[in-house]
Short mmCIF file of C-alpha atoms and ligand atoms in Angstrom, two decimals:
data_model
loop_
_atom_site.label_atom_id
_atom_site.label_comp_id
_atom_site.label_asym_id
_atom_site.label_seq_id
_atom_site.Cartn_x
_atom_site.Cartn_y
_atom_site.Cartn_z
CA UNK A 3 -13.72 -13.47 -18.16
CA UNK A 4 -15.55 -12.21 -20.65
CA UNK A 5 -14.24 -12.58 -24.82
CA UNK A 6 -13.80 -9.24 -26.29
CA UNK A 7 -12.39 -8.28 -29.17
CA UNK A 8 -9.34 -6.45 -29.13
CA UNK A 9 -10.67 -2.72 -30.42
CA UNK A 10 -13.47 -3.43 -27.99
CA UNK A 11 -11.11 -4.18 -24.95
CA UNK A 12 -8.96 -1.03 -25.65
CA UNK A 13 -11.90 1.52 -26.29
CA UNK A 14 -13.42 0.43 -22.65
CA UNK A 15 -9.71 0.51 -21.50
CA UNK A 16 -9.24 4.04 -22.84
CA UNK A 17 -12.38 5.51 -21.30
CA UNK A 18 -12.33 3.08 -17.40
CA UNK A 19 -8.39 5.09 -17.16
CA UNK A 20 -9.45 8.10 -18.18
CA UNK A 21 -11.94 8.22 -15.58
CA UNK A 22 -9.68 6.97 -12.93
CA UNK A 23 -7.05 9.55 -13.84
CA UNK A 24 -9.96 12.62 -13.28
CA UNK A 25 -10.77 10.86 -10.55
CA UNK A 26 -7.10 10.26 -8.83
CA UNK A 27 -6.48 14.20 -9.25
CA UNK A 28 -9.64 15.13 -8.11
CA UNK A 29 -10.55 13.41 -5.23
CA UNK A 30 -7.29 10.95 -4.25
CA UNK A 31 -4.28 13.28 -4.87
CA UNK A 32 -5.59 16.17 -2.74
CA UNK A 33 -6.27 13.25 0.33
CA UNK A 34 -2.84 11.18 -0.06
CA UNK A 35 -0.96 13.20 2.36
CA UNK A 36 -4.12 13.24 5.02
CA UNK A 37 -4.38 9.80 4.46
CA UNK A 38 -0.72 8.90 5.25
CA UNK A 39 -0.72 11.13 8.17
CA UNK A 40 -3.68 10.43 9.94
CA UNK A 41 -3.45 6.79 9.07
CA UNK A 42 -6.62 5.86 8.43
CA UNK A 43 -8.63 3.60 6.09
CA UNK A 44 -10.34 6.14 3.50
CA UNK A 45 -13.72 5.38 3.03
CA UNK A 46 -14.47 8.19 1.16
CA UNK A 47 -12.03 6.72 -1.43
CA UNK A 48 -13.32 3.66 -1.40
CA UNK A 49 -16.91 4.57 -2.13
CA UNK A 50 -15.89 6.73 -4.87
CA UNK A 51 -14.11 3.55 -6.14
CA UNK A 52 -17.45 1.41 -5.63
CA UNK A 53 -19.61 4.11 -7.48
CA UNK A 54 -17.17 4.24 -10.09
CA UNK A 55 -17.39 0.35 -10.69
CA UNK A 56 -13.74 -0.36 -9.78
CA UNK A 57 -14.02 -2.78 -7.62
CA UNK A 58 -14.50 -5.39 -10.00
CA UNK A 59 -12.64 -4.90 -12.83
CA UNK A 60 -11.12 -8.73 -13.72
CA UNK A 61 -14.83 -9.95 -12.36
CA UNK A 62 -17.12 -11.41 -14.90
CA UNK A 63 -20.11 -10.01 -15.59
CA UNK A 64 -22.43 -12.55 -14.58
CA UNK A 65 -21.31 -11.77 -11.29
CA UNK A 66 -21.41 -8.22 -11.47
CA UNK A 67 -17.95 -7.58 -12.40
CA UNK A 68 -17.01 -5.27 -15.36
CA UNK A 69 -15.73 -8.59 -17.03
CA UNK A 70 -12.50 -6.89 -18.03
CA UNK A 71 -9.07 -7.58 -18.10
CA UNK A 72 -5.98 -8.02 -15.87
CA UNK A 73 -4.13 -5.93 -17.95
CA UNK A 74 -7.10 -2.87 -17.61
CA UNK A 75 -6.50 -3.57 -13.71
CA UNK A 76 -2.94 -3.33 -13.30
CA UNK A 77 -3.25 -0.19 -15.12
CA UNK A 78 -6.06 0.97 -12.99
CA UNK A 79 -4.12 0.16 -9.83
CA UNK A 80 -1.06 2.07 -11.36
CA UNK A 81 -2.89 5.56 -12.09
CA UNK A 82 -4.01 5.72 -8.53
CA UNK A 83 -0.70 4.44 -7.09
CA UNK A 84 0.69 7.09 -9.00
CA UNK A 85 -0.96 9.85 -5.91
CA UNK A 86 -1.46 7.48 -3.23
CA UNK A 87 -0.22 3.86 -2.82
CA UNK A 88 -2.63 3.43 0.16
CA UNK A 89 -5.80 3.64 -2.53
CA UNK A 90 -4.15 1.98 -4.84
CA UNK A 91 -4.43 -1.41 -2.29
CA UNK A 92 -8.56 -0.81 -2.05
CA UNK A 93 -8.64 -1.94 -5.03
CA UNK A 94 -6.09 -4.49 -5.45
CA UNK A 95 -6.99 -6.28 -2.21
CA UNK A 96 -10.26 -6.16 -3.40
CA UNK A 97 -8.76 -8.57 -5.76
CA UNK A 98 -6.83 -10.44 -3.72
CA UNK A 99 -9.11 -11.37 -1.41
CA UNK A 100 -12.02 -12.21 -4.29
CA UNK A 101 -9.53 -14.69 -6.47
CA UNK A 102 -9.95 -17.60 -4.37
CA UNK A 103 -13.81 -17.69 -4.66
CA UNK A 104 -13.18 -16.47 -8.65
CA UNK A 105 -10.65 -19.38 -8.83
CA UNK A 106 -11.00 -22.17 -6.83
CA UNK A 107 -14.79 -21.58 -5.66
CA UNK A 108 -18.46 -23.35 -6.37
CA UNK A 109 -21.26 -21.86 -8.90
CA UNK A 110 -23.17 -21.16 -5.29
CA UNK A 111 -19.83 -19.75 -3.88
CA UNK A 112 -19.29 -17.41 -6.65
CA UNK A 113 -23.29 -15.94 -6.93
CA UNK A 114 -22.89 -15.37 -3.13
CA UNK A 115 -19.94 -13.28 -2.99
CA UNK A 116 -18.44 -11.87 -5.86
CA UNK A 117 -21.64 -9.63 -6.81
CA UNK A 118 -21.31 -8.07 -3.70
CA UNK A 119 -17.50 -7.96 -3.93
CA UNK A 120 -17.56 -6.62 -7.22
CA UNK A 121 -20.53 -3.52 -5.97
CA UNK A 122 -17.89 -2.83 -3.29
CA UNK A 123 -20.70 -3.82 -0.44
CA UNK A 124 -18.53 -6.02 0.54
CA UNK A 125 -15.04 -5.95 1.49
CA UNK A 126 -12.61 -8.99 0.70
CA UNK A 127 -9.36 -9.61 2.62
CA UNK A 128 -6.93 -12.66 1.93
CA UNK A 129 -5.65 -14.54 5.37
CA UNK A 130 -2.78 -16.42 4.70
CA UNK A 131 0.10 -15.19 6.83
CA UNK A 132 1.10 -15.84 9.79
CA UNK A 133 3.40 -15.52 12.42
CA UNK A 134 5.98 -18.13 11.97
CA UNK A 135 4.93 -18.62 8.46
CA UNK A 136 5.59 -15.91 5.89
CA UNK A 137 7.55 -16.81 3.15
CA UNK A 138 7.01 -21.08 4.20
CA UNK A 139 3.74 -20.82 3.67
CA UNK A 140 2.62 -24.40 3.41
CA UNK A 141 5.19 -25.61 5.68
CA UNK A 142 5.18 -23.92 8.83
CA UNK A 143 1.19 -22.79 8.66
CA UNK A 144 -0.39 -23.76 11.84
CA UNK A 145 -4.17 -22.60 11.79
CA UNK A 146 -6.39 -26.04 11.98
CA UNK A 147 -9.67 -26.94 10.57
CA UNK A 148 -11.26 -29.66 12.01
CA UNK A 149 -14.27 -31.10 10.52
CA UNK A 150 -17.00 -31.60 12.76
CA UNK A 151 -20.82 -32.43 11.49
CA UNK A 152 -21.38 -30.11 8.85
CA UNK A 153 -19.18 -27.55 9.95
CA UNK A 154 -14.98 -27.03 10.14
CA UNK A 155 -13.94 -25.28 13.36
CA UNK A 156 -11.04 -23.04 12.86
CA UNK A 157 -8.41 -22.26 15.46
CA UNK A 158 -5.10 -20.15 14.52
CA UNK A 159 -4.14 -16.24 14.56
CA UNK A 160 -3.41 -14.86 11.03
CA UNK A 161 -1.34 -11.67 10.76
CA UNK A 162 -0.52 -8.91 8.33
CA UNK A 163 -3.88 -9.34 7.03
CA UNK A 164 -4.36 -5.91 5.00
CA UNK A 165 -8.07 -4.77 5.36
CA UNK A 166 -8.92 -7.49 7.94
CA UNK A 167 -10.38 -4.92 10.24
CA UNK A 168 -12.49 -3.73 7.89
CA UNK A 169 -13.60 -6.79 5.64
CA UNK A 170 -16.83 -8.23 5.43
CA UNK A 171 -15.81 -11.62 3.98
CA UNK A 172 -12.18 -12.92 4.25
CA UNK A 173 -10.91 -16.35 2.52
CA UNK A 174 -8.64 -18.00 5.37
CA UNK A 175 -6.15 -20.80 4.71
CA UNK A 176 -5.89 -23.51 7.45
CA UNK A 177 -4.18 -26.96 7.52
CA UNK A 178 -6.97 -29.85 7.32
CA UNK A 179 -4.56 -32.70 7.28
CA UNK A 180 -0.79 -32.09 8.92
CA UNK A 181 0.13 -35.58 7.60
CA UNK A 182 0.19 -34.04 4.15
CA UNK A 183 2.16 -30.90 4.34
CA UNK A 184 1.23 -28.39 1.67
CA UNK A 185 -1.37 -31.21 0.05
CA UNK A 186 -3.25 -31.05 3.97
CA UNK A 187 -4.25 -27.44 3.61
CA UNK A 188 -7.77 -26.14 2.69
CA UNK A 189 -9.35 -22.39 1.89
CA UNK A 190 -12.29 -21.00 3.81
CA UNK A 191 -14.69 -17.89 3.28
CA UNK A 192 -14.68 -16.77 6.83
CA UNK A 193 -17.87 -13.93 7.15
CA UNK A 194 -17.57 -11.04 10.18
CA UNK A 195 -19.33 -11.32 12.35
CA UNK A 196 -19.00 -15.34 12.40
CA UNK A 197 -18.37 -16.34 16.09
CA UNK A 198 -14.57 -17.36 17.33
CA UNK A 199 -13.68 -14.76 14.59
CA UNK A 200 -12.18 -11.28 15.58
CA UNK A 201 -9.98 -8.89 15.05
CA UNK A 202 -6.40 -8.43 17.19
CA UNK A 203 -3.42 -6.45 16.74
CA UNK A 204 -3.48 -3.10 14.39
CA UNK A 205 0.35 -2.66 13.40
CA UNK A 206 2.08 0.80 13.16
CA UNK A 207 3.76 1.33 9.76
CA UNK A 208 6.44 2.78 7.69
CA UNK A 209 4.02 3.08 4.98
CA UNK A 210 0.78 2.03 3.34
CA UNK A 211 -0.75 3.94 6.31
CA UNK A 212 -3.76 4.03 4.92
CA UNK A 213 -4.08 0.87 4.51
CA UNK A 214 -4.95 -1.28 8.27
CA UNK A 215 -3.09 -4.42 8.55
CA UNK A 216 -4.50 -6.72 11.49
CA UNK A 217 -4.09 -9.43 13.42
CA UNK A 218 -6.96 -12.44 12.50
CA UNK A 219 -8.19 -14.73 15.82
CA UNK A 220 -10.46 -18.15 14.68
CA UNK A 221 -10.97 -19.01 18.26
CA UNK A 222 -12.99 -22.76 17.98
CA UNK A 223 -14.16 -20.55 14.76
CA UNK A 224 -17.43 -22.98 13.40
CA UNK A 225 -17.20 -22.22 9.47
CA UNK A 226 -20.40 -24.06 7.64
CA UNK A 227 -18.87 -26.95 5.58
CA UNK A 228 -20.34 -24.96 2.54
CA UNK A 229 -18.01 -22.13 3.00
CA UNK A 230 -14.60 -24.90 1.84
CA UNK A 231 -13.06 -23.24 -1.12
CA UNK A 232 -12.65 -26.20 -4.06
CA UNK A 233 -11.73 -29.65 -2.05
CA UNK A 234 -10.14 -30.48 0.92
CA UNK A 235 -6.07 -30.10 0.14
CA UNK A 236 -6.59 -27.94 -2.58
CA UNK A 237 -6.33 -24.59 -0.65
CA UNK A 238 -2.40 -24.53 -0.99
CA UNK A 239 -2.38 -24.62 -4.98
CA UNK A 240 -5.71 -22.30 -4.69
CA UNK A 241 -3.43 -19.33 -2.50
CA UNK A 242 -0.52 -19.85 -4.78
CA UNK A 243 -2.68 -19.21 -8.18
CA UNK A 244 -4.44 -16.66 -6.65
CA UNK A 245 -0.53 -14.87 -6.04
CA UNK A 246 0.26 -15.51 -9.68
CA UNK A 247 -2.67 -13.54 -10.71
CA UNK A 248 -2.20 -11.03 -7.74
CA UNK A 249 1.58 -10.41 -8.27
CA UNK A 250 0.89 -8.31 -10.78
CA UNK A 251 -1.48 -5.94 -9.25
CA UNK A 252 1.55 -5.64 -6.40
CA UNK A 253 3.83 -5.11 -9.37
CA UNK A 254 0.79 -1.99 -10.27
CA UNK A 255 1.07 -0.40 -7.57
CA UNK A 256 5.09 -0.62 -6.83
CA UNK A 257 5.09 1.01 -10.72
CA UNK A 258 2.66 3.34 -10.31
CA UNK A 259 4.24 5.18 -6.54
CA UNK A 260 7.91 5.03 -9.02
CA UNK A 261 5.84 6.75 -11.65
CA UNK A 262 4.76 8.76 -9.00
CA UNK A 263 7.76 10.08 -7.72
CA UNK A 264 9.62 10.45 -11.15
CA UNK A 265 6.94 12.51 -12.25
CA UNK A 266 7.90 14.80 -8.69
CA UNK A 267 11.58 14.61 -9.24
CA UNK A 268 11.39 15.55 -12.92
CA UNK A 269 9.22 18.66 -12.10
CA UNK A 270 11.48 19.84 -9.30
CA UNK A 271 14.86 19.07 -11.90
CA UNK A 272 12.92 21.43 -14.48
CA UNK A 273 12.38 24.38 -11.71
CA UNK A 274 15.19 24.11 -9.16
CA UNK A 275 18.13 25.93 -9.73
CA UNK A 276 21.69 25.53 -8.78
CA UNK A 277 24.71 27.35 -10.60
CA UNK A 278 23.06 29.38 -12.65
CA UNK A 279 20.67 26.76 -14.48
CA UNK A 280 18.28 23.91 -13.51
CA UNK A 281 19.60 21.03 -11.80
CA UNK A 282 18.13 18.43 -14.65
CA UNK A 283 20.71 20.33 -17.16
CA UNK A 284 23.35 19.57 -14.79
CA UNK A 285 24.48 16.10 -15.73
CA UNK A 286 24.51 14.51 -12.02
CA UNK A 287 21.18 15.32 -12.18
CA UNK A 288 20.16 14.37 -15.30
CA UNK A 289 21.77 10.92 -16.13
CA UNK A 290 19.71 10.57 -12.63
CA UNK A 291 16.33 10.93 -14.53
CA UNK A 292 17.68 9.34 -17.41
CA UNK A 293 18.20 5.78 -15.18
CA UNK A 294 15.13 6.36 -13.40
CA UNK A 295 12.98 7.09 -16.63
CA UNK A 296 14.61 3.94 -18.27
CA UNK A 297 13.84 1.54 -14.97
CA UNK A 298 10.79 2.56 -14.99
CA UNK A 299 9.80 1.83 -18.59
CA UNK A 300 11.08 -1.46 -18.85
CA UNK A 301 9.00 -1.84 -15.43
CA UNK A 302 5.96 -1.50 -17.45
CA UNK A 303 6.76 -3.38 -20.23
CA UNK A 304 7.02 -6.59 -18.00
CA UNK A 305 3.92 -5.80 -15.99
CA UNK A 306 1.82 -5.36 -18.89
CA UNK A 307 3.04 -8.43 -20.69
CA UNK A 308 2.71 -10.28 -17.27
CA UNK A 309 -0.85 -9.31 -17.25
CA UNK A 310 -1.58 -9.88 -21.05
CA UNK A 311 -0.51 -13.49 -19.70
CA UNK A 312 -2.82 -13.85 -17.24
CA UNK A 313 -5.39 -12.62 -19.57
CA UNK A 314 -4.54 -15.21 -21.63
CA UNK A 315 -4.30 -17.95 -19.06
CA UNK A 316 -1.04 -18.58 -20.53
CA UNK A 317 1.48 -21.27 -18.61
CA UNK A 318 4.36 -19.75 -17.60
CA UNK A 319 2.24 -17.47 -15.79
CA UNK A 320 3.64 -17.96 -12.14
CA UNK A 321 7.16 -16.90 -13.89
CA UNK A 322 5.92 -13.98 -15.47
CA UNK A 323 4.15 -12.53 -12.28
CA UNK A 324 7.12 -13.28 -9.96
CA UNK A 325 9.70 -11.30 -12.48
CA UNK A 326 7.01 -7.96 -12.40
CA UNK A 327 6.74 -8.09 -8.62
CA UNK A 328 10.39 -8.28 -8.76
CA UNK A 329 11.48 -5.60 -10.99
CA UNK A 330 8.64 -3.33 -10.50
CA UNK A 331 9.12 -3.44 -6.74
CA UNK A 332 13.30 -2.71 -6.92
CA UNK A 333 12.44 -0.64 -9.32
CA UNK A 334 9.65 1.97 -6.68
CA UNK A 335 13.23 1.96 -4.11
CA UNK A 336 15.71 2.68 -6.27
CA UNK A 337 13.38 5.34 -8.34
CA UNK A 338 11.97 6.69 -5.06
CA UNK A 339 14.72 6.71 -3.28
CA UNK A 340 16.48 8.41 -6.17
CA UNK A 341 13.78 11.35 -5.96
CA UNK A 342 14.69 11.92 -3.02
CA UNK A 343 17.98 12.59 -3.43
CA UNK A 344 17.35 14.76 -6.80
CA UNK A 345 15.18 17.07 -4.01
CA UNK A 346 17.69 16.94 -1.24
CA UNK A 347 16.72 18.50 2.07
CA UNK A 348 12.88 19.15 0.53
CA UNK A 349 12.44 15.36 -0.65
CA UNK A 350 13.21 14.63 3.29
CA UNK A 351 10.67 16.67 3.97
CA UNK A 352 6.95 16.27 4.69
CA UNK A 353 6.13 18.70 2.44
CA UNK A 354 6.98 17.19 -0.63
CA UNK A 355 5.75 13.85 -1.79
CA UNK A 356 8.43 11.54 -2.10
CA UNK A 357 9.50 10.85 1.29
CA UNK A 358 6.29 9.43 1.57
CA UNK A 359 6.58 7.44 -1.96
CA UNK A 360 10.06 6.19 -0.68
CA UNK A 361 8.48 4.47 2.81
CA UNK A 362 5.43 3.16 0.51
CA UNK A 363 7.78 1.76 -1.83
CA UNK A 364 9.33 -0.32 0.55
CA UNK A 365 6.35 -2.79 1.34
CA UNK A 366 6.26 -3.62 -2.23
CA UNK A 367 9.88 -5.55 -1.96
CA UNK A 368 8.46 -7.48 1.26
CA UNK A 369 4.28 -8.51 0.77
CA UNK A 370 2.91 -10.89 -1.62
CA UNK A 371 6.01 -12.57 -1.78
CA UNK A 372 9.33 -11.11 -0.43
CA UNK A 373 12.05 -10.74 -3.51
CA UNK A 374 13.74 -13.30 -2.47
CA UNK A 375 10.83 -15.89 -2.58
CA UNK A 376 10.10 -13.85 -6.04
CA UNK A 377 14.18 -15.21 -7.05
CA UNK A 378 13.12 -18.64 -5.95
CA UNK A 379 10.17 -18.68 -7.70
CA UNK A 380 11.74 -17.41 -11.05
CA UNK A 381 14.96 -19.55 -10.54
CA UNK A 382 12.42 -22.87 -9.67
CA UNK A 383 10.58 -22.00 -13.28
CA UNK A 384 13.60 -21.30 -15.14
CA UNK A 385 15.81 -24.36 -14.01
CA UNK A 386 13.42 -26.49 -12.30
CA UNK A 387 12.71 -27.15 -8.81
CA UNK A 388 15.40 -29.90 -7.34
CA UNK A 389 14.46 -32.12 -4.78
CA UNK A 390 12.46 -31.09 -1.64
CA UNK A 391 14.02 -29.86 1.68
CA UNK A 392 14.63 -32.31 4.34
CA UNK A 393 12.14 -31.19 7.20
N1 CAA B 429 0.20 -22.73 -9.15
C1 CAA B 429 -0.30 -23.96 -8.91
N2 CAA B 429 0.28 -24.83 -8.04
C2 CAA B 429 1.40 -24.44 -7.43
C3 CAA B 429 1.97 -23.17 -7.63
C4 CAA B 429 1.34 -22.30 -8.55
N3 CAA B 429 1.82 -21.08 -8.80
N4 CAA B 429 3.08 -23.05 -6.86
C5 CAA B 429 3.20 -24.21 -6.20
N5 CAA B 429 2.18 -25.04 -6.53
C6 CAA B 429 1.96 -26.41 -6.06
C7 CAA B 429 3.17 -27.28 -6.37
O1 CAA B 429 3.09 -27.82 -7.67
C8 CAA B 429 3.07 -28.35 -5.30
O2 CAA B 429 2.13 -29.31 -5.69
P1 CAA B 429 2.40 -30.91 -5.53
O3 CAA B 429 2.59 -31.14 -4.06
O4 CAA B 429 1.17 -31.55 -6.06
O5 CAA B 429 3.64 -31.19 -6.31
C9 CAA B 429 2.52 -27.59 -4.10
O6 CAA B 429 1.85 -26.43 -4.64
C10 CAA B 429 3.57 -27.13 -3.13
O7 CAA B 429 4.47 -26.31 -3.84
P2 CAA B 429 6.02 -26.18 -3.49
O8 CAA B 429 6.56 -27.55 -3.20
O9 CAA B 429 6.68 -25.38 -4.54
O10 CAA B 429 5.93 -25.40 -2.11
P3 CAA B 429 7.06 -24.78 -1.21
O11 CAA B 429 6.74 -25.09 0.18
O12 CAA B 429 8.42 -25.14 -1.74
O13 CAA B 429 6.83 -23.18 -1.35
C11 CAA B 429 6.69 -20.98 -2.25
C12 CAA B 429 6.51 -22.48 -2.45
C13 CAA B 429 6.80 -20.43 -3.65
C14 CAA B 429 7.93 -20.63 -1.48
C15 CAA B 429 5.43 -20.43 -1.55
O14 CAA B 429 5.36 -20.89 -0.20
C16 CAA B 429 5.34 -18.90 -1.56
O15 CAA B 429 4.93 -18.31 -2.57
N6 CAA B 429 5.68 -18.25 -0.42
C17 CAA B 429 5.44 -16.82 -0.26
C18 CAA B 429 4.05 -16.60 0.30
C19 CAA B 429 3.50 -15.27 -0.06
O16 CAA B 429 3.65 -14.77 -1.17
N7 CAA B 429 2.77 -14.69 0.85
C20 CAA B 429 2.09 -13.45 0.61
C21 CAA B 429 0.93 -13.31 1.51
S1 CAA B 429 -0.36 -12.33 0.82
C22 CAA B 429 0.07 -10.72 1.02
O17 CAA B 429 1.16 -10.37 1.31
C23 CAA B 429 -1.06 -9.79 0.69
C24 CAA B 429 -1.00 -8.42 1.21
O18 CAA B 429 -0.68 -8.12 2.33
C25 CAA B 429 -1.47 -7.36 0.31
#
């Protein structure tokens, strides 16, 4: 990351959000409900992202990245989850899937990938999931690497990879020693096109539509021995400091679809009238907007001091990112679900935003970390961790 001083940081800030905001009610807004409907990736959207040099905001510049910081990204993820939660995860899994490289990977590893990662070329997914193993992610992960020659061979099926279908470079976590539970796994950049590597099941979602989520295959999957992420054993602490620094952008995008749908039901509370005035001067009504408006602002302030933190590489980082995800994500279902109700029989419907907001909101309690594992993760920092689970 590159030092800037504070007046610096803000002025680039300022005008990077400014252009995202013309750009989210130009060209995303009018396309959220399209996108949701038709369910399909947008890349329209995301080449407007790559041209405007999105793609790469926490990415240094001497690897092409704008070199800014986390806290300029969660905000950038936030404006456009404000219209469409489905862009909103272009970018952020653009992050996701380059941290392990930016973290964890070689000089070579890092000139390789994260230029092209950061120009939007190239696509980056994260494959850690999978189907026994979602919230135990060390201990019930089953997809080997063996090492043979110069090579590892990968066998395993991944799944709820988002943007596996279309990514050109995906960083895989697979178990290189069993003996050694979460010490015995080890990250891989898997390329498309490698052989053994494909694509399987598309799922059918509440939300996120736009957004595919796959099914990985590594199929006696030859990876070059070049392509291990940091040392063998390593890849566990690598996935699980790539989440603290990830959390956050979840955390963006939960705030940004709540912001979202205030925004909607405040409008409609101003218009809408019932007895003889608008509803938000009824007090039902309006001590709704009050609690959502509150939520929602102390939201913020622990997402943006989360990502000050990871700016500043501080230590209690993996606290600080689990408590945004948290509240920022309870916060998008109560707040959307809330808008619904202050629209009543049009928030149900299609034709307003918010029913849509509501069944994107939901995701953001479950991925990256489900709340609970976001509890255990805060309660583990905050009283310590106890001794380890007979398995
Ligand atoms: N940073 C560095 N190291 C860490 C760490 C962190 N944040 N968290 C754990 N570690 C280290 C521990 O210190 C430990 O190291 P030692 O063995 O040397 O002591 C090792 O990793 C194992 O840690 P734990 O014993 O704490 O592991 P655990 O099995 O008890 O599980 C967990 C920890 C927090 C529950 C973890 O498994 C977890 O976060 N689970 C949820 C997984 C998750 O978030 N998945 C999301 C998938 S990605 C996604 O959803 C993306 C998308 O679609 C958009």
């Amino acid at each position: 990351m590159t030092v800037q001083t504070h007046a610096h940081a803000s002025d680039e800030e300022a005008m990077i959000l400014d252009l995202v905001r013309e750009l989210v009610a130009e060209k995303v807004a009018p396309r959220a409900a399209e996108i949701d409907e038709k369910q399909e990736y947008p890349r329209d959207i995301k080449e407007l992202f790559a041209q405007s040099d999105l793609l790469g905001i926490p990415i240094p510049t001497e690897y092409g990245g704008l070199g800014g910081t986390f806290l300029t990204y969660v905000k950038v993820v936030e404006e456009i989850a404000k219209a469409c939660a489905s862009s909103s995860l272009i970018v952020a899994v653009q992050e996701l899937g380059m941290l392990p490289i930016l973290i964890g990977g070689s000089e070579d590893q890092k000139k390789k990938y994260l230029p092209k990662i950061a120009s939007g070329e190239w696509i980056a997914a994260y494959a850690l999931t999978e189907a026994g193993s979602g919230s135990d992610a060390a201990g019930s992960m089953r997809t080997r690497a063996v090492k043979r020659g110069d090579a590892y061979v990968l066998d395993g099926t991944k799944i709820f990879i988002t943007n596996g279908d279309v990514a050109d470079v995906v960083c895989v976590f697979a178990v290189t020693d069993p003996e050694k539970g979460a010490n015995g796994i080890s990250a891989f950049v898997v390329e498309k096109g490698t052989p053994g590597f494909s694509v399987g099941k598309h799922e059918k979602k509440m939300g996120i539509r736009g957004s595919p989520t796959v099914e990985l295959v590594f199929e006696n999957c030859a990876v070059p021995a070049a392509n291990l992420i940091g040392p063998e054993g390593e890849g566990f602490k690598i996935a699980m400091k790539v989440l603290d620094k990830s959390r956050p952008g979840i955390a963006a995008q939960a705030l940004g679809i709540a912001q979202g749908a205030l925004d909607q039901a405040t409008t409609y509370a101003r218009e809408r009238i019932a007895f003889g005035k608008p509803i938000g001067h009824q007090q039902g009504v309006g001590f709704m907007i009050a609690d959502m408006k509150t939520e929602v602002e102390a939201a913020r302030l622990l997402l943006y001091e989360a990502a000050r933190k990871c700016d500043a590489g501080a230590p209690d980082v993996t606290l600080w990112a689990a408590m945004a995800k948290l509240k920022c994500g309870d916060v998008a279902m109560s707040v959307t679900t809330d808008a619904v109700q202050v629209l009543g029989g049009y928030g149900y419907s299609t034709e307003y935003p918010v029913e849509r907001m509501m069944r994107d909101a939901k995701i953001t309690q479950i991925y990256e970390g489900t709340q609970q594992i976001q509890r255990l993760v805060i309660s583990r920092n905050v009283i310590g961790k106890g001794p380890a689970p007979a398995r």
